Amino acid sequence: MGSHSPKEDVGKHSIKQAPKSGNTAFKLVLAAVAMFGFGFALVPLYDVFCEITGINGKITGPVERVEHWVDTSRTIKVQFITTNNAGMPWEFDALQEQVKVHPGAWTQAEFWALNPTKEDMVGQAVPSVSPSEATEYVQKTECFCFSQQSLKAGEGRNMPLIFSIDPRLPPHIRTITMSYTIFDAGAFAE
Amino acid sequence: MTTATAHHDDHGHHGPAKGIMRWVLTTNHKDIGSMYLWFSFTMLFIGGAMALIIRSELFQPGMQLIEPEFFNQMTTMHGLIMVFGVVMPAFVGLANWMVPLMVGAPDMALPRMNNWSFWILPFAFGMLLLTLFTEAGAPNFGWTFYAPLSTTYAPSSVTFFIFGVHMMGISSIMGAINIVVTILNLRAPGMTLMKMPLFVWTWLITAYLLIAVMPVLAGVVTMMLMDIHFGTSFFDAAGGGDPVLFQHVFWFFGHPEVYIMILPAFGIVSQIIPTFARKPLFGYASMVYATSSIAFLSFIVWAHHMFTVGLPLETELFFMYATMLIAIPTGVKVFNWVSTMFRGSMTFETPMLFALAFVVLFTIGGFSGLMLAIAPADFQYHDTYFVVAHFHYVLVPGALFGIIAGVYYWLPKWTGNYYDEKLGKFHFWMSFIGVNVTFFPMHFIGLAGMPRRIPDYALQFADFNAIATVGAFIFGFSQLVLLYVVIKSIRGGEKATDEVWEGAEGLEWTIPSPAPYHTFAEPPHVK
């Protein structure tokens, strides 16, 4: 390339403008870099947003066990759904399809997982609550979904879930579905 | 080096250097603009050939020509090439050519960077296209590359795709920075912001959109790269990530992106209609404010692409109403164009025909967009051919017709010769008929439930698919007429006057035709 500076290319008119142009360009480059950072900032922002609003059933936990006032006048039907992510070979089931609970009472549910393969595996269950409005009222002191589950080849195990529904649950919600999807977390084993 | 020494001469009196190195080393905005336009034109034929492969397979139900895996690669590559390789480079090319001429600047503000931002592109697309010849095949996850299709289940060529996107992103950002700096700093004395031609205005706003969202696209593909190769789990639920997060970040880029692809076309049409109606543009200030409003709104509507992922009701309502709000500034624009023509002395040369078709057909695409914005109805339309019909109506007779209109409008200024008006009109009518025959039936098969991105379909969709394929071939091959018209105009023809068009106003029509290699070495004064 030639040794002349770029501003000479464009004639006299722009020479006096060039410092100003460099300035503007620099600010715009900074803006672009900032937006690149913003793209990554969307990741924690998304998690915070989901936690605040309860979208996605992202339950924070485990919580400290607090004895609520038990609202015996209401009965909430809590349904359990289990799903295997594509390619996950485990047997994974809820041992009860549904339970009826009074808001405020602590309830234990059992889940069953079995690794039928000939290799040791690590699984991670990802929870979700429907309707999402109910998410913030679901409190768990213990859940197999809080940590990875390791199963040796052929090993099976009961996994507990201890939860309670906050009595402040809006009155129009009568049924809550808790869904768990099990993933092969071998690549992320801790 | 000849170019380097030549540049030390008096700037008004020398022409371009000779040979291939002129194009490699050029910092001239007209050369770079031409290269962008030829690059885009080449990509149009490559992406168009892919569209014809897709349409050929869909001519009849059943699988006849290609394997489903290859079909997926074709839909993906067609989308990527048309968005990033045709529409965006064509607009940058037009901006390179016309923005300095319209604001009375001698060149772009950052000519070296201009050269670089163009020359990255052929390498980015070369890399993307070469994946077609790898064993793994080209990317096959759709142009929206949703995770986990593009991460966990992606072909190994995805890494080339990611670097390709990085490169075209860098190119667009540099191009956008250059355009903003040129517009803000190199305007001729007296040209205040509110005296700028609308093409310049729409490009200024588009450039800001590019600077804001192309880095986010770069970010999302970087996250993919890290998920695939470095063991992170941004989008993998097994490791604590969330695939829906991908869609949020992608569409945070993706929705402003669709306005990036249409705002400059609004600008072109706003130049052409006043010329051929021989009346000043109706509502200039409202056009500027409407464009700015659209650009602002484009940042808060992204989740209307994701109504079916399981958003809470309040979120769906917010995005539904915010999306519908965009119809207001867009409506302002359409009514301004119509009012400009009202009682004008209209003539119907080829650029005007394309601009008129733009107004009518883009409005159809806008209306189907409003239908899609209705969250409860979107559950039926989502991922069907109705969506395909909608975005092709806004992109083909929208963005592409805008570009073609601009090419016909400014071609005599670029080449110094009028194009062949008869052939131009022939090209217009073939394109107009072809585009409608292709995309209008897609509304019906979409409403009837035909899913997009699937190589086979149920028998009841057969007739409309056959019609669409015929239309696609008419449309595709009529673009060869455009190629011929452009080459013919470069090689000769009736000499164009400086003004070119009887009713044209603006600085670009005050310089000779063809535009000399260097223009506005002394800035003009705008009253």
Tab-separated table of N, CA, C and O in Angstrom, chain B residues 377-441:
chain	number	residue	atom	x	y	z
B	377	ALA	N	-53.970	-15.311	16.897
B	377	ALA	CA	-54.036	-15.824	15.532
B	377	ALA	C	-52.693	-16.390	15.101
B	377	ALA	O	-52.623	-17.337	14.319
B	378	ASP	N	-51.624	-15.827	15.670
B	378	ASP	CA	-50.282	-16.273	15.274
B	378	ASP	C	-50.050	-17.747	15.592
B	378	ASP	O	-49.244	-18.404	14.945
B	379	PHE	N	-50.765	-18.247	16.604
B	379	PHE	CA	-50.597	-19.676	16.908
B	379	PHE	C	-50.969	-20.541	15.707
B	379	PHE	O	-50.431	-21.625	15.526
B	380	GLN	N	-51.902	-20.053	14.896
B	380	GLN	CA	-52.223	-20.812	13.687
B	380	GLN	C	-51.206	-20.537	12.577
B	380	GLN	O	-50.804	-21.441	11.853
B	381	TYR	N	-50.785	-19.279	12.442
B	381	TYR	CA	-49.930	-18.924	11.302
B	381	TYR	C	-48.476	-19.327	11.508
B	381	TYR	O	-47.721	-19.448	10.545
B	382	HIS	N	-48.073	-19.470	12.763
B	382	HIS	CA	-46.653	-19.642	13.084
B	382	HIS	C	-46.020	-20.776	12.288
B	382	HIS	O	-46.569	-21.873	12.218
B	383	ASP	N	-44.852	-20.470	11.697
B	383	ASP	CA	-44.091	-21.482	10.956
B	383	ASP	C	-44.862	-22.126	9.812
B	383	ASP	O	-44.604	-23.260	9.446
B	384	THR	N	-45.811	-21.382	9.232
B	384	THR	CA	-46.470	-21.895	8.037
B	384	THR	C	-46.016	-21.069	6.832
B	384	THR	O	-45.272	-20.094	6.973
B	385	TYR	N	-46.536	-21.446	5.655
B	385	TYR	CA	-46.216	-20.669	4.459
B	385	TYR	C	-46.810	-19.266	4.497
B	385	TYR	O	-46.413	-18.413	3.702
B	386	PHE	N	-47.755	-19.009	5.429
B	386	PHE	CA	-48.262	-17.643	5.548
B	386	PHE	C	-47.129	-16.703	5.969
B	386	PHE	O	-47.019	-15.585	5.467
B	387	VAL	N	-46.288	-17.189	6.860
B	387	VAL	CA	-45.137	-16.393	7.291
B	387	VAL	C	-44.175	-16.207	6.111
B	387	VAL	O	-43.646	-15.110	5.882
B	388	VAL	N	-43.993	-17.283	5.345
B	388	VAL	CA	-43.107	-17.195	4.178
B	388	VAL	C	-43.648	-16.159	3.197
B	388	VAL	O	-42.908	-15.317	2.675
B	389	ALA	N	-44.980	-16.203	2.964
B	389	ALA	CA	-45.590	-15.229	2.060
B	389	ALA	C	-45.379	-13.821	2.598
B	389	ALA	O	-44.980	-12.907	1.868
B	390	HIS	N	-45.603	-13.623	3.905
B	390	HIS	CA	-45.474	-12.299	4.509
B	390	HIS	C	-44.072	-11.737	4.315
B	390	HIS	O	-43.894	-10.654	3.781
B	391	PHE	N	-43.053	-12.496	4.730
B	391	PHE	CA	-41.737	-11.842	4.700
B	391	PHE	C	-41.157	-11.771	3.294
B	391	PHE	O	-40.351	-10.895	3.005
B	392	HIS	N	-41.643	-12.640	2.387
B	392	HIS	CA	-41.204	-12.448	1.009
B	392	HIS	C	-41.885	-11.229	0.384
B	392	HIS	O	-41.280	-10.558	-0.440
B	393	TYR	N	-43.111	-10.942	0.785
B	393	TYR	CA	-43.757	-9.734	0.253
B	393	TYR	C	-43.045	-8.466	0.710
B	393	TYR	O	-42.951	-7.494	-0.025
B	394	VAL	N	-42.543	-8.451	1.942
B	394	VAL	CA	-41.837	-7.245	2.362
B	394	VAL	C	-40.388	-7.223	1.883
B	394	VAL	O	-39.797	-6.156	1.748
B	395	LEU	N	-39.832	-8.383	1.578
B	395	LEU	CA	-38.421	-8.395	1.169
B	395	LEU	C	-38.230	-8.389	-0.333
B	395	LEU	O	-37.277	-7.798	-0.828
B	396	VAL	N	-39.079	-9.065	-1.092
B	396	VAL	CA	-38.848	-9.102	-2.541
B	396	VAL	C	-39.476	-7.884	-3.220
B	396	VAL	O	-38.752	-7.010	-3.694
B	397	PRO	N	-40.823	-7.773	-3.268
B	397	PRO	CA	-41.334	-6.525	-3.852
B	397	PRO	C	-41.140	-5.344	-2.895
B	397	PRO	O	-41.404	-4.211	-3.268
B	398	GLY	N	-40.682	-5.600	-1.691
B	398	GLY	CA	-40.317	-4.516	-0.785
B	398	GLY	C	-38.870	-4.135	-1.007
B	398	GLY	O	-38.540	-3.342	-1.891
B	399	ALA	N	-37.984	-4.735	-0.229
B	399	ALA	CA	-36.570	-4.345	-0.283
B	399	ALA	C	-35.977	-4.475	-1.689
B	399	ALA	O	-35.349	-3.544	-2.198
B	400	LEU	N	-36.185	-5.628	-2.339
B	400	LEU	CA	-35.518	-5.858	-3.629
B	400	LEU	C	-36.054	-4.909	-4.711
B	400	LEU	O	-35.274	-4.354	-5.487
B	401	PHE	N	-37.373	-4.712	-4.765
B	401	PHE	CA	-37.915	-3.763	-5.742
B	401	PHE	C	-37.392	-2.356	-5.456
B	401	PHE	O	-37.129	-1.578	-6.369
B	402	GLY	N	-37.233	-2.020	-4.179
B	402	GLY	CA	-36.664	-0.714	-3.829
B	402	GLY	C	-35.259	-0.575	-4.396
B	402	GLY	O	-34.911	0.455	-4.992
B	403	ILE	N	-34.465	-1.627	-4.238
B	403	ILE	CA	-33.096	-1.600	-4.756
B	403	ILE	C	-33.111	-1.487	-6.277
B	403	ILE	O	-32.392	-0.666	-6.867
B	404	ILE	N	-33.950	-2.305	-6.927
B	404	ILE	CA	-33.995	-2.288	-8.391
B	404	ILE	C	-34.470	-0.922	-8.884
B	404	ILE	O	-33.921	-0.370	-9.844
B	405	ALA	N	-35.476	-0.355	-8.179
B	405	ALA	CA	-35.948	0.978	-8.550
B	405	ALA	C	-34.787	1.973	-8.483
B	405	ALA	O	-34.582	2.783	-9.390
B	406	GLY	N	-33.995	1.884	-7.403
B	406	GLY	CA	-32.853	2.779	-7.242
B	406	GLY	C	-31.825	2.571	-8.343
B	406	GLY	O	-31.245	3.535	-8.866
B	407	VAL	N	-31.588	1.319	-8.716
B	407	VAL	CA	-30.612	1.034	-9.770
B	407	VAL	C	-31.051	1.684	-11.079
B	407	VAL	O	-30.277	2.373	-11.746
B	408	TYR	N	-32.326	1.510	-11.456
B	408	TYR	CA	-32.810	2.133	-12.700
B	408	TYR	C	-32.749	3.659	-12.609
B	408	TYR	O	-32.423	4.339	-13.579
B	409	TYR	N	-33.063	4.173	-11.431
B	409	TYR	CA	-33.160	5.627	-11.238
B	409	TYR	C	-31.785	6.279	-11.397
B	409	TYR	O	-31.644	7.319	-12.028
B	410	TRP	N	-30.753	5.647	-10.811
B	410	TRP	CA	-29.434	6.278	-10.811
B	410	TRP	C	-28.505	5.732	-11.884
B	410	TRP	O	-27.405	6.262	-12.080
B	411	LEU	N	-28.942	4.669	-12.584
B	411	LEU	CA	-28.072	4.053	-13.584
B	411	LEU	C	-27.556	5.055	-14.628
B	411	LEU	O	-26.355	5.065	-14.936
B	412	PRO	N	-28.418	5.933	-15.174
B	412	PRO	CA	-27.899	6.892	-16.153
B	412	PRO	C	-26.838	7.828	-15.562
B	412	PRO	O	-25.916	8.246	-16.262
B	413	LYS	N	-26.963	8.122	-14.254
B	413	LYS	CA	-25.947	8.965	-13.614
B	413	LYS	C	-24.634	8.200	-13.476
B	413	LYS	O	-23.551	8.772	-13.597
B	414	TRP	N	-24.720	6.884	-13.234
B	414	TRP	CA	-23.513	6.093	-13.068
B	414	TRP	C	-22.813	5.836	-14.394
B	414	TRP	O	-21.603	5.910	-14.492
B	415	THR	N	-23.608	5.479	-15.412
B	415	THR	CA	-22.988	5.042	-16.674
B	415	THR	C	-22.917	6.162	-17.689
B	415	THR	O	-22.180	6.058	-18.669
B	416	GLY	N	-23.718	7.206	-17.521
B	416	GLY	CA	-23.762	8.272	-18.512
B	416	GLY	C	-24.706	7.977	-19.655
B	416	GLY	O	-24.881	8.801	-20.551
B	417	ASN	N	-25.311	6.800	-19.649
B	417	ASN	CA	-26.245	6.431	-20.721
B	417	ASN	C	-27.590	6.048	-20.127
B	417	ASN	O	-27.642	5.430	-19.072
B	418	TYR	N	-28.658	6.423	-20.861
B	418	TYR	CA	-29.962	5.927	-20.439
B	418	TYR	C	-30.005	4.427	-20.672
B	418	TYR	O	-29.430	3.915	-21.628
B	419	TYR	N	-30.713	3.734	-19.794
B	419	TYR	CA	-30.939	2.301	-20.021
B	419	TYR	C	-32.028	2.154	-21.062
B	419	TYR	O	-32.706	3.120	-21.417
B	420	ASP	N	-32.206	0.925	-21.545
B	420	ASP	CA	-33.235	0.644	-22.546
B	420	ASP	C	-34.602	0.604	-21.857
B	420	ASP	O	-34.921	-0.337	-21.140
B	421	GLU	N	-35.389	1.666	-22.086
B	421	GLU	CA	-36.658	1.815	-21.370
B	421	GLU	C	-37.621	0.668	-21.676
B	421	GLU	O	-38.328	0.172	-20.788
B	422	LYS	N	-37.625	0.220	-22.946
B	422	LYS	CA	-38.541	-0.873	-23.312
B	422	LYS	C	-38.210	-2.139	-22.535
B	422	LYS	O	-39.083	-2.794	-21.970
B	423	LEU	N	-36.905	-2.454	-22.527
B	423	LEU	CA	-36.481	-3.656	-21.794
B	423	LEU	C	-36.730	-3.488	-20.305
B	423	LEU	O	-37.107	-4.442	-19.615
B	424	GLY	N	-36.525	-2.281	-19.797
B	424	GLY	CA	-36.763	-2.010	-18.382
B	424	GLY	C	-38.213	-2.291	-18.029
B	424	GLY	O	-38.513	-2.938	-17.023
B	425	LYS	N	-39.121	-1.794	-18.886
B	425	LYS	CA	-40.546	-2.024	-18.609
B	425	LYS	C	-40.888	-3.500	-18.710
B	425	LYS	O	-41.663	-4.028	-17.910
B	426	PHE	N	-40.256	-4.175	-19.704
B	426	PHE	CA	-40.462	-5.618	-19.838
B	426	PHE	C	-40.005	-6.316	-18.556
B	426	PHE	O	-40.716	-7.157	-17.985
B	427	HIS	N	-38.820	-5.920	-18.077
B	427	HIS	CA	-38.300	-6.498	-16.835
B	427	HIS	C	-39.256	-6.249	-15.685
B	427	HIS	O	-39.542	-7.135	-14.889
B	428	PHE	N	-39.783	-5.022	-15.623
B	428	PHE	CA	-40.710	-4.725	-14.530
B	428	PHE	C	-41.921	-5.638	-14.568
B	428	PHE	O	-42.288	-6.249	-13.568
B	429	TRP	N	-42.566	-5.742	-15.742
B	429	TRP	CA	-43.821	-6.501	-15.781
B	429	TRP	C	-43.574	-7.977	-15.515
B	429	TRP	O	-44.368	-8.635	-14.838
B	430	MET	N	-42.461	-8.514	-16.036
B	430	MET	CA	-42.157	-9.921	-15.748
B	430	MET	C	-41.923	-10.113	-14.245
B	430	MET	O	-42.399	-11.080	-13.649
B	431	SER	N	-41.191	-9.181	-13.634
B	431	SER	CA	-40.919	-9.293	-12.201
B	431	SER	C	-42.200	-9.162	-11.393
B	431	SER	O	-42.435	-9.904	-10.447
B	432	PHE	N	-43.027	-8.191	-11.798
B	432	PHE	CA	-44.260	-7.925	-11.052
B	432	PHE	C	-45.187	-9.137	-11.100
B	432	PHE	O	-45.708	-9.589	-10.077
B	433	ILE	N	-45.355	-9.683	-12.310
B	433	ILE	CA	-46.211	-10.862	-12.447
B	433	ILE	C	-45.575	-12.041	-11.711
B	433	ILE	O	-46.222	-12.725	-10.920
B	434	GLY	N	-44.279	-12.244	-11.944
B	434	GLY	CA	-43.590	-13.384	-11.341
B	434	GLY	C	-43.677	-13.368	-9.829
B	434	GLY	O	-43.975	-14.383	-9.199
B	435	VAL	N	-43.448	-12.199	-9.246
B	435	VAL	CA	-43.393	-12.124	-7.787
B	435	VAL	C	-44.759	-12.437	-7.175
B	435	VAL	O	-44.865	-13.133	-6.160
B	436	ASN	N	-45.817	-11.935	-7.812
B	436	ASN	CA	-47.154	-12.190	-7.266
B	436	ASN	C	-47.598	-13.631	-7.479
B	436	ASN	O	-48.223	-14.229	-6.600
B	437	VAL	N	-47.264	-14.180	-8.652
B	437	VAL	CA	-47.632	-15.578	-8.903
B	437	VAL	C	-46.880	-16.488	-7.930
B	437	VAL	O	-47.401	-17.505	-7.477
B	438	THR	N	-45.651	-16.104	-7.580
B	438	THR	CA	-44.879	-16.928	-6.642
B	438	THR	C	-45.436	-16.844	-5.235
B	438	THR	O	-45.672	-17.859	-4.586
B	439	PHE	N	-45.601	-15.626	-4.743
B	439	PHE	CA	-45.806	-15.489	-3.309
B	439	PHE	C	-47.265	-15.357	-2.892
B	439	PHE	O	-47.591	-15.633	-1.748
B	440	PHE	N	-48.152	-14.917	-3.797
B	440	PHE	CA	-49.532	-14.764	-3.334
B	440	PHE	C	-50.159	-16.098	-2.950
B	440	PHE	O	-50.808	-16.191	-1.894
B	441	PRO	N	-49.990	-17.175	-3.755
B	441	PRO	CA	-50.597	-18.454	-3.352
B	441	PRO	C	-50.090	-18.962	-2.003
B	441	PRO	O	-50.778	-19.726	-1.338
